[in-house]
Tab-separated table of C-alpha atoms in Angstrom:
chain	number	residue	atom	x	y	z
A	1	UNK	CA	20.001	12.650	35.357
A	2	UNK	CA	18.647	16.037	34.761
A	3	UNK	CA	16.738	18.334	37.524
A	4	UNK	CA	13.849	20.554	36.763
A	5	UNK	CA	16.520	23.482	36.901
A	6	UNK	CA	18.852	22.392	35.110
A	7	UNK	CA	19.721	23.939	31.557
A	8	UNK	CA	18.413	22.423	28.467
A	9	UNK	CA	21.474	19.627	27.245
A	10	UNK	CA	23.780	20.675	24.819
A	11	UNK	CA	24.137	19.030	21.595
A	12	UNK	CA	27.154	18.025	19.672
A	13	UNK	CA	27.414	16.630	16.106
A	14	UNK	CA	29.928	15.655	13.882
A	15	UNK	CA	31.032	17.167	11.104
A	16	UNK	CA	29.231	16.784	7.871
A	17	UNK	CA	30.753	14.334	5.414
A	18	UNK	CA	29.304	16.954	2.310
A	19	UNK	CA	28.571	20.178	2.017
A	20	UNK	CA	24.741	20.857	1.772
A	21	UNK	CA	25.009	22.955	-0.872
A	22	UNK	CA	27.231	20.955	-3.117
A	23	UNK	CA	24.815	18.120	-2.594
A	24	UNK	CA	21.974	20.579	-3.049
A	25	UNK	CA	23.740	21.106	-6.670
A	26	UNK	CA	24.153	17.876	-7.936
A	27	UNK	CA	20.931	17.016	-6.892
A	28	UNK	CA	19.186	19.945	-8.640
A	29	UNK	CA	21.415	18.807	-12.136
A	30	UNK	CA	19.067	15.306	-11.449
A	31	UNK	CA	16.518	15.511	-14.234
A	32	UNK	CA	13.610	13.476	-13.284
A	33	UNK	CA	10.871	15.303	-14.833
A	34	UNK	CA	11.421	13.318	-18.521
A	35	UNK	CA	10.804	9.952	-17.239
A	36	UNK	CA	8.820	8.104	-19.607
A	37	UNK	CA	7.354	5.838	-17.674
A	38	UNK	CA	4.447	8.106	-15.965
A	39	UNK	CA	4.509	5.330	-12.305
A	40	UNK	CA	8.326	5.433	-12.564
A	41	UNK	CA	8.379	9.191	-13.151
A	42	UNK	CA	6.283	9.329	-10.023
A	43	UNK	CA	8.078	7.231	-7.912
A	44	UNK	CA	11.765	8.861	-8.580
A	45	UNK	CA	9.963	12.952	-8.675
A	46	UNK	CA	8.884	11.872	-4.739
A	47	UNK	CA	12.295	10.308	-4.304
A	48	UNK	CA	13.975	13.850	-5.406
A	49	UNK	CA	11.915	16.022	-3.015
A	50	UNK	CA	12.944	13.584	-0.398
A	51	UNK	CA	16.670	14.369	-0.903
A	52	UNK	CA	15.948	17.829	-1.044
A	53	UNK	CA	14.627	17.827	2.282
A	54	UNK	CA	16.894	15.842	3.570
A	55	UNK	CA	19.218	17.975	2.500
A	56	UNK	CA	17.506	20.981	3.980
A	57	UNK	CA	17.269	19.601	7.319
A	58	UNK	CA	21.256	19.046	7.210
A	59	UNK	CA	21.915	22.579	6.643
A	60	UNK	CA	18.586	23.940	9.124
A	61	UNK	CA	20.460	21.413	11.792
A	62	UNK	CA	20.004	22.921	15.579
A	63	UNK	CA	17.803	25.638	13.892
A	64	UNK	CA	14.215	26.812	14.491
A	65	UNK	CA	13.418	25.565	10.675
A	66	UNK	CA	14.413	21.954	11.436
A	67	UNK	CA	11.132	20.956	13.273
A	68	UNK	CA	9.126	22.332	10.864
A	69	UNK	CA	10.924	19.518	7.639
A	70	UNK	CA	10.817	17.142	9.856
A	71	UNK	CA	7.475	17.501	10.090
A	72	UNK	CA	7.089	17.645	6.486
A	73	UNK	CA	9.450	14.518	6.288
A	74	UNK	CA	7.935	11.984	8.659
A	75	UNK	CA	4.673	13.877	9.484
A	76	UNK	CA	3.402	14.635	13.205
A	77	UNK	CA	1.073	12.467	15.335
A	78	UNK	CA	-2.458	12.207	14.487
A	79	UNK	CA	-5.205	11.977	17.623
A	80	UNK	CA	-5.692	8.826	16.723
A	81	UNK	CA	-2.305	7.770	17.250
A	82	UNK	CA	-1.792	9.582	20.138
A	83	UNK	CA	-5.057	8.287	21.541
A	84	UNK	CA	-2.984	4.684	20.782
A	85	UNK	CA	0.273	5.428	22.114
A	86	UNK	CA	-1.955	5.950	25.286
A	87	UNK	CA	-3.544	2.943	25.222
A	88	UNK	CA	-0.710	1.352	25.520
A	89	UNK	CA	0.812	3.028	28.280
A	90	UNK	CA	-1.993	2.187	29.918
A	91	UNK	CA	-2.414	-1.051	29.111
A	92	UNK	CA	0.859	-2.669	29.565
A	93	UNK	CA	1.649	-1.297	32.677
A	94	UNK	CA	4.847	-2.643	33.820
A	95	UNK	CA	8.014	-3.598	31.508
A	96	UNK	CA	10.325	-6.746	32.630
A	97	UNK	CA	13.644	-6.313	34.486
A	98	UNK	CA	16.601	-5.965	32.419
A	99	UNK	CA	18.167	-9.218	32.873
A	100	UNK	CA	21.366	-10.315	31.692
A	101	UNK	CA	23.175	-8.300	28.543
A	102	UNK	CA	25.450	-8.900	25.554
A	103	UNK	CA	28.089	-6.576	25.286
A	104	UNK	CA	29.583	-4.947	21.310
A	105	UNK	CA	31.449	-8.357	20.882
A	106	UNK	CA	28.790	-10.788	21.595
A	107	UNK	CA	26.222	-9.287	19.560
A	108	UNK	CA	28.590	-8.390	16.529
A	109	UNK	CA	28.923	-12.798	16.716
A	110	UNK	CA	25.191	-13.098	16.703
A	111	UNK	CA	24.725	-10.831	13.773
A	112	UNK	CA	27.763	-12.390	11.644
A	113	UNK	CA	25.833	-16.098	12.444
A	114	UNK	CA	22.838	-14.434	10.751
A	115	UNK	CA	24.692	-12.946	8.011
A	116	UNK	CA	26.336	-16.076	7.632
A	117	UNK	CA	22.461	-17.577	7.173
A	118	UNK	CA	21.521	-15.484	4.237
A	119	UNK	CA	24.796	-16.124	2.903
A	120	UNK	CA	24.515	-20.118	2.675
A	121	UNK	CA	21.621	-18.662	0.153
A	122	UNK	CA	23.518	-16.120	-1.739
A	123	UNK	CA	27.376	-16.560	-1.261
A	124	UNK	CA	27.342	-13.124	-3.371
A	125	UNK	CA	25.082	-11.111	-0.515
A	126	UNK	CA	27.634	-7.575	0.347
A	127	UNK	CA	25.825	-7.112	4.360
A	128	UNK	CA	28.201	-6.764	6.613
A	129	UNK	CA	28.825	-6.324	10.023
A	130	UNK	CA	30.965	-4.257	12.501
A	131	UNK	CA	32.058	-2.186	15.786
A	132	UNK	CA	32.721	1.324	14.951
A	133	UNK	CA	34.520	3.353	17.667
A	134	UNK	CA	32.067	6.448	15.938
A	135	UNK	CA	28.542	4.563	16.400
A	136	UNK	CA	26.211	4.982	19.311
A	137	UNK	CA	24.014	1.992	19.918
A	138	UNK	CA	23.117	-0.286	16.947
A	139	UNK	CA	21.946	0.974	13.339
A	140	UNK	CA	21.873	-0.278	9.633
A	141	UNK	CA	23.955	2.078	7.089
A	142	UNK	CA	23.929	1.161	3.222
A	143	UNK	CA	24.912	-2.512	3.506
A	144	UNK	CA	26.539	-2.453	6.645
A	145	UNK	CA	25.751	-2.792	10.543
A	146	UNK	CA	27.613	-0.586	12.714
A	147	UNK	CA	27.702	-1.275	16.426
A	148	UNK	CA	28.695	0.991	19.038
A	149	UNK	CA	31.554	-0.321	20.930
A	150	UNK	CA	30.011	0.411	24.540
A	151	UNK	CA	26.573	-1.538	23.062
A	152	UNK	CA	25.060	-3.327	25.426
A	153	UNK	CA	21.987	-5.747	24.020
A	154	UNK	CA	19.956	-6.834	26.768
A	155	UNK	CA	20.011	-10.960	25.827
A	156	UNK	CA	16.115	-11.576	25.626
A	157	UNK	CA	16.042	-8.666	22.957
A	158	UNK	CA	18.731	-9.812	21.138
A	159	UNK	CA	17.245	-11.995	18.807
A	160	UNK	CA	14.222	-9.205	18.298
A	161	UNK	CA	17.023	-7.357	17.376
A	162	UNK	CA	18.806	-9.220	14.660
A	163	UNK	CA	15.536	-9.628	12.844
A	164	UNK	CA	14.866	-5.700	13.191
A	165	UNK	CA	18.024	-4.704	11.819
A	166	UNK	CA	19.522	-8.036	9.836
A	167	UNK	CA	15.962	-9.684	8.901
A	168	UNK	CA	15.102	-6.425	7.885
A	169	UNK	CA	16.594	-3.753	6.881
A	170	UNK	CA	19.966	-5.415	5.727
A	171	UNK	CA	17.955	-7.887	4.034
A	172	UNK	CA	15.771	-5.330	2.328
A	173	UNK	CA	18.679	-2.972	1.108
A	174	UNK	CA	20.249	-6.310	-0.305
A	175	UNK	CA	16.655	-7.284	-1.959
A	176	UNK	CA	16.624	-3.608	-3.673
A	177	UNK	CA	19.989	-2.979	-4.595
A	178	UNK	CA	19.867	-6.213	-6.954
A	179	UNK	CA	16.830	-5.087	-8.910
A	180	UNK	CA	16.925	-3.416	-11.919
A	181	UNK	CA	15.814	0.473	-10.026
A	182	UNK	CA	18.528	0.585	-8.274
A	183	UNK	CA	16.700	3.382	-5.916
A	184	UNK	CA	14.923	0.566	-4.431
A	185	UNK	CA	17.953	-0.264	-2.460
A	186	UNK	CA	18.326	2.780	-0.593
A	187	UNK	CA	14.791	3.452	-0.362
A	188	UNK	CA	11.443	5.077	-2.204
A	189	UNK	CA	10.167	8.371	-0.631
A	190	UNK	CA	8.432	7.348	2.438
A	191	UNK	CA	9.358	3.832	3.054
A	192	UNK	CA	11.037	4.394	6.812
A	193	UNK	CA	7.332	3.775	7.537
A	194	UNK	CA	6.591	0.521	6.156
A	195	UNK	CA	10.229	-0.384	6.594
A	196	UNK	CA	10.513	0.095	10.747
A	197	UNK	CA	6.788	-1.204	11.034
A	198	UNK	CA	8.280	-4.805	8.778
A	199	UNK	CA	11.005	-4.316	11.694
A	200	UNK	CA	9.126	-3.918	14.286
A	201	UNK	CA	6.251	-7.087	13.151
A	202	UNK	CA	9.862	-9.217	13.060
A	203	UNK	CA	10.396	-8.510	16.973
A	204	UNK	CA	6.774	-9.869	16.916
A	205	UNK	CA	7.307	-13.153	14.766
A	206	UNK	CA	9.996	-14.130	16.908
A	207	UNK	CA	8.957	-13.590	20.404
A	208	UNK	CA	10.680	-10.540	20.804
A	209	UNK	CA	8.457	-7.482	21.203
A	210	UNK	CA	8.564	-7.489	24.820
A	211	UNK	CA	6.669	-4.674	26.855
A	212	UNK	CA	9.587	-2.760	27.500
A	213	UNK	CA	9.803	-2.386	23.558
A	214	UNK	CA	6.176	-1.149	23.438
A	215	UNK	CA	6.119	1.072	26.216
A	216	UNK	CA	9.425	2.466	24.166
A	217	UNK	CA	7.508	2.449	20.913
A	218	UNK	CA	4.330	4.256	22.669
A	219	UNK	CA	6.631	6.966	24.301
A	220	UNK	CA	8.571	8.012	21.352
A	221	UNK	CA	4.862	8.795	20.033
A	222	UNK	CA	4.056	10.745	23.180
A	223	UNK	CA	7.177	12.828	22.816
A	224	UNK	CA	7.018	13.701	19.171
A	225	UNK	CA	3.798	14.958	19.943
A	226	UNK	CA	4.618	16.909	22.727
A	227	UNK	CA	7.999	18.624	21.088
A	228	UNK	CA	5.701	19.444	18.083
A	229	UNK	CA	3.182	21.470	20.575
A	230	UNK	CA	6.127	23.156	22.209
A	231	UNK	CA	7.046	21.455	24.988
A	232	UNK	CA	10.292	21.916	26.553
A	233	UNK	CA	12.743	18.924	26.821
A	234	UNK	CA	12.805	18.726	30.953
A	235	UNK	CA	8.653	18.921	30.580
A	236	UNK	CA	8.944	16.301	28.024
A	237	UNK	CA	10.972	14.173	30.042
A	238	UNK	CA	8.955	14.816	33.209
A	239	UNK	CA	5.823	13.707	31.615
A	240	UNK	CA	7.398	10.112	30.546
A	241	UNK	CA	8.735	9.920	34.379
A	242	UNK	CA	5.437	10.324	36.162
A	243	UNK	CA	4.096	8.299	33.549
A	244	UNK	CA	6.211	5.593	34.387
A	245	UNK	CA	9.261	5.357	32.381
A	246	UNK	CA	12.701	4.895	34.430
A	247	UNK	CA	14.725	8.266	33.861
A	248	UNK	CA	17.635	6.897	31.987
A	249	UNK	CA	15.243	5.491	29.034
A	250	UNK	CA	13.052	8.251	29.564
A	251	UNK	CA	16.211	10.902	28.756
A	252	UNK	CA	17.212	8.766	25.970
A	253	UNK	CA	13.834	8.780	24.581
A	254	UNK	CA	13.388	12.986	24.554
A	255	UNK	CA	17.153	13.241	23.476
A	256	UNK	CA	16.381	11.133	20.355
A	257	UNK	CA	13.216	13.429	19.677
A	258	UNK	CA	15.044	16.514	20.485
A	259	UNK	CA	18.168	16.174	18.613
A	260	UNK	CA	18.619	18.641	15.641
A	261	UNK	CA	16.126	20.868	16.683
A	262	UNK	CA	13.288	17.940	16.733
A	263	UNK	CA	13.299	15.052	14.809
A	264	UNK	CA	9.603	13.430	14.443
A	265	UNK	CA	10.675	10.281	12.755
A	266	UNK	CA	10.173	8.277	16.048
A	267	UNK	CA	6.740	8.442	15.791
A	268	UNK	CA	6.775	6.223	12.292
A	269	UNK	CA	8.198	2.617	14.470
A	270	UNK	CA	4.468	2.909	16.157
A	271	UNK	CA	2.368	4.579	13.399
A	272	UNK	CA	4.155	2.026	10.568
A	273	UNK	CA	3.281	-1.378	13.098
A	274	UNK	CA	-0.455	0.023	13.532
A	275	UNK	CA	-0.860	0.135	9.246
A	276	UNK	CA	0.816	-3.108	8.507
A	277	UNK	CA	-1.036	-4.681	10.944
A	278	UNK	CA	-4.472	-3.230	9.747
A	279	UNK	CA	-3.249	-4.733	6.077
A	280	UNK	CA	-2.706	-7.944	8.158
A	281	UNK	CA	-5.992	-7.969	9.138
A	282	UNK	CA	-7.651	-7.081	6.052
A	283	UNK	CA	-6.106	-10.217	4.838
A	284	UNK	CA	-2.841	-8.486	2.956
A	285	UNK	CA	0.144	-10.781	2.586
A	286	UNK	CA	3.859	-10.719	2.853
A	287	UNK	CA	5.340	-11.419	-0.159
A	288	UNK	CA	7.503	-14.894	0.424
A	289	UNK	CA	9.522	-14.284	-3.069
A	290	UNK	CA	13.215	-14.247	-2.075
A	291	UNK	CA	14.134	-10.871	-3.644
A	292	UNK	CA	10.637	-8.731	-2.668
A	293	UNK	CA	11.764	-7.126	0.207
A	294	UNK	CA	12.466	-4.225	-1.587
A	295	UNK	CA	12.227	-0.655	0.490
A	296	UNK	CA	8.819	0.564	-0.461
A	297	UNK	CA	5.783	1.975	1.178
A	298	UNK	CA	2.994	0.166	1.992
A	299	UNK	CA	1.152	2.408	-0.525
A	300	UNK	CA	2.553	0.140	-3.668
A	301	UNK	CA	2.995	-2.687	-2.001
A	302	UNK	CA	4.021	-4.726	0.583
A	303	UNK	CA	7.212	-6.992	0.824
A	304	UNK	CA	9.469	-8.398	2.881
A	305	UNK	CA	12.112	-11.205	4.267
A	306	UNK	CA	9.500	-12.722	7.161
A	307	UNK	CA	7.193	-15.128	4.808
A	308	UNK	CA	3.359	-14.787	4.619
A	309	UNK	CA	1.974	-14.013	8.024
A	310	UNK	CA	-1.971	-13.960	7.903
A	311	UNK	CA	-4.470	-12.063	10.012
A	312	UNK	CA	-3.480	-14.029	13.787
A	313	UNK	CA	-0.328	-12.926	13.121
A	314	UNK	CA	-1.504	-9.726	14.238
A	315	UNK	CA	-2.532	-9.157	17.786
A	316	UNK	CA	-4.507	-6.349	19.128
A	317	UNK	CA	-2.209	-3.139	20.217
């Protein structure tokens, strides 16, 4: 675990699968100005920009410019939601104990079973699931969820889990990919929001948000915020251990911020559950049509694999 003195960690990547400028090209040959359909036009033109960042944060990787499209990516944190990220903290003061834990296997059976689900509904559904000796932890790519093979799930978040990343985004990339825009399967500019707060409001419908999960969620806020106003990662990680936050989680929590030169996306899992819920309240829906989970914002609208939860289904923060 890391000392005031020692150095700042080291990061290693892997090698890019493209070259960013090659990419850069064939996305610049992408006309998207001549759409005739002036909302459609819209939609894709935001969708374009997004790639081009993207793209420019693969080539500004471990750079002093990285921070800075990040920022224009997934934005920063407001007051307010730093002001809620506290709350939190200071409101759910103590998370459970571990507990017992699935290992790679166990939890690659529990997300075939739910495949397997979706599949007695759609024999044609392409989500799939696997251990890759290359994947750290558990994450959706495309139509495919790769597990680390030195996962370990603790059990009482397993199910929480499965809905985040099955329920969810699996389901979501399937629901897009078969509509007619085929961007909607890999995502409109913007949607990580919307899409990890649907993720996160699934840990909620089934029991699972426990208050390890939203001290987690509340701390990734907290250290976005402080990378953006320069703190250093041993101050960053400091500040989550005298706030309360065992050292291991706290570590992993800066290193995911830190990464790349600072990535501020792990402020949208909090920021994304505060605006759905606020639609919750103000009596929005969630569409129960069996293809509307598409990956949008909550600008356009709202959709998603959970059924219609109504305003109780959205407790207080």
């Amino acid at each position: 675990m890391p000392r005031r003195s020692a150095p700042d960690p080291q990061f290693t990547y892997r090698e890019l699968d493209a070259d960013p400028d090659v990419t850069a090209a064939q996305l610049a040959a992408i006309d998207v100005t001549n759409v005739e359909n002036l909302t459609l036009g819209h939609l894709l033109r935001a969708k374009h920009r997004e790639l081009e960042l993207q793209v420019e944060m693969l080539r500004a990787r471990d750079s002093e410019d990285f921070l800075g499209l990040s920022i224009e990516l997934y934005g920063s944190v407001s007051p307010k939601l730093r002001a809620q990220a506290e709350q939190v903290l200071a409101a759910v003061l103590a998370a459970e104990s571990a507990g017992s834990a699935l290992d790679a296997e166990a939890f690659l059976l529990l997300a075939q079973e739910e495949i397997a689900h979706y599949r007695e509904q759609d024999p044609d559904i392409e989500m799939h699931a696997e251990i890759r000796p290359d994947a750290v932890g558990v994450m959706v790519s495309g139509d495919t969820l790769l597990i680390g093979p030195d996962s370990a799930v603790q059990q009482r978040r397993a199910a929480a889990l499965i809905h985040h990343e099955v329920g969810t985004h699996l389901v979501t990339q399937v629901n897009g990919a078969a509509q007619p825009i085929k961007v909607l399967g890999t995502g409109l500019a913007g949607y990580d929001e919307t899409q990890e707060g649907l993720a996160v409001v699934a840990e909620i419908a089934c029991g699972g948000l426990t208050a390890f999960r939203l001290r987690q969620l509340a701390s990734r806020v907290l250290t976005v915020d402080r990378r953006v106003a320069g703190a250093s990662f041993h101050e960053a990680h400091e500040a989550l251990v005298s706030g309360g936050i065992p050292p291991g989680n706290a570590f992993t929590t800066v290193m995911r911020v830190f990464r790349a030169g600072g990535m501020t996306k792990d402020a949208i899992y909090l920021r994304g559950l505060v605006d759905l819920l606020a639609h919750l309240r103000a009596e929005g829906r969630l569409d129960r049509q069996p293809r509307a989970g598409h990956r949008l914002t909550l600008g356009p609208v709202v959709g998603g694999p959970l059924g219609v939860l109504g305003p109780q289904g959205a407790p207080d923060l």
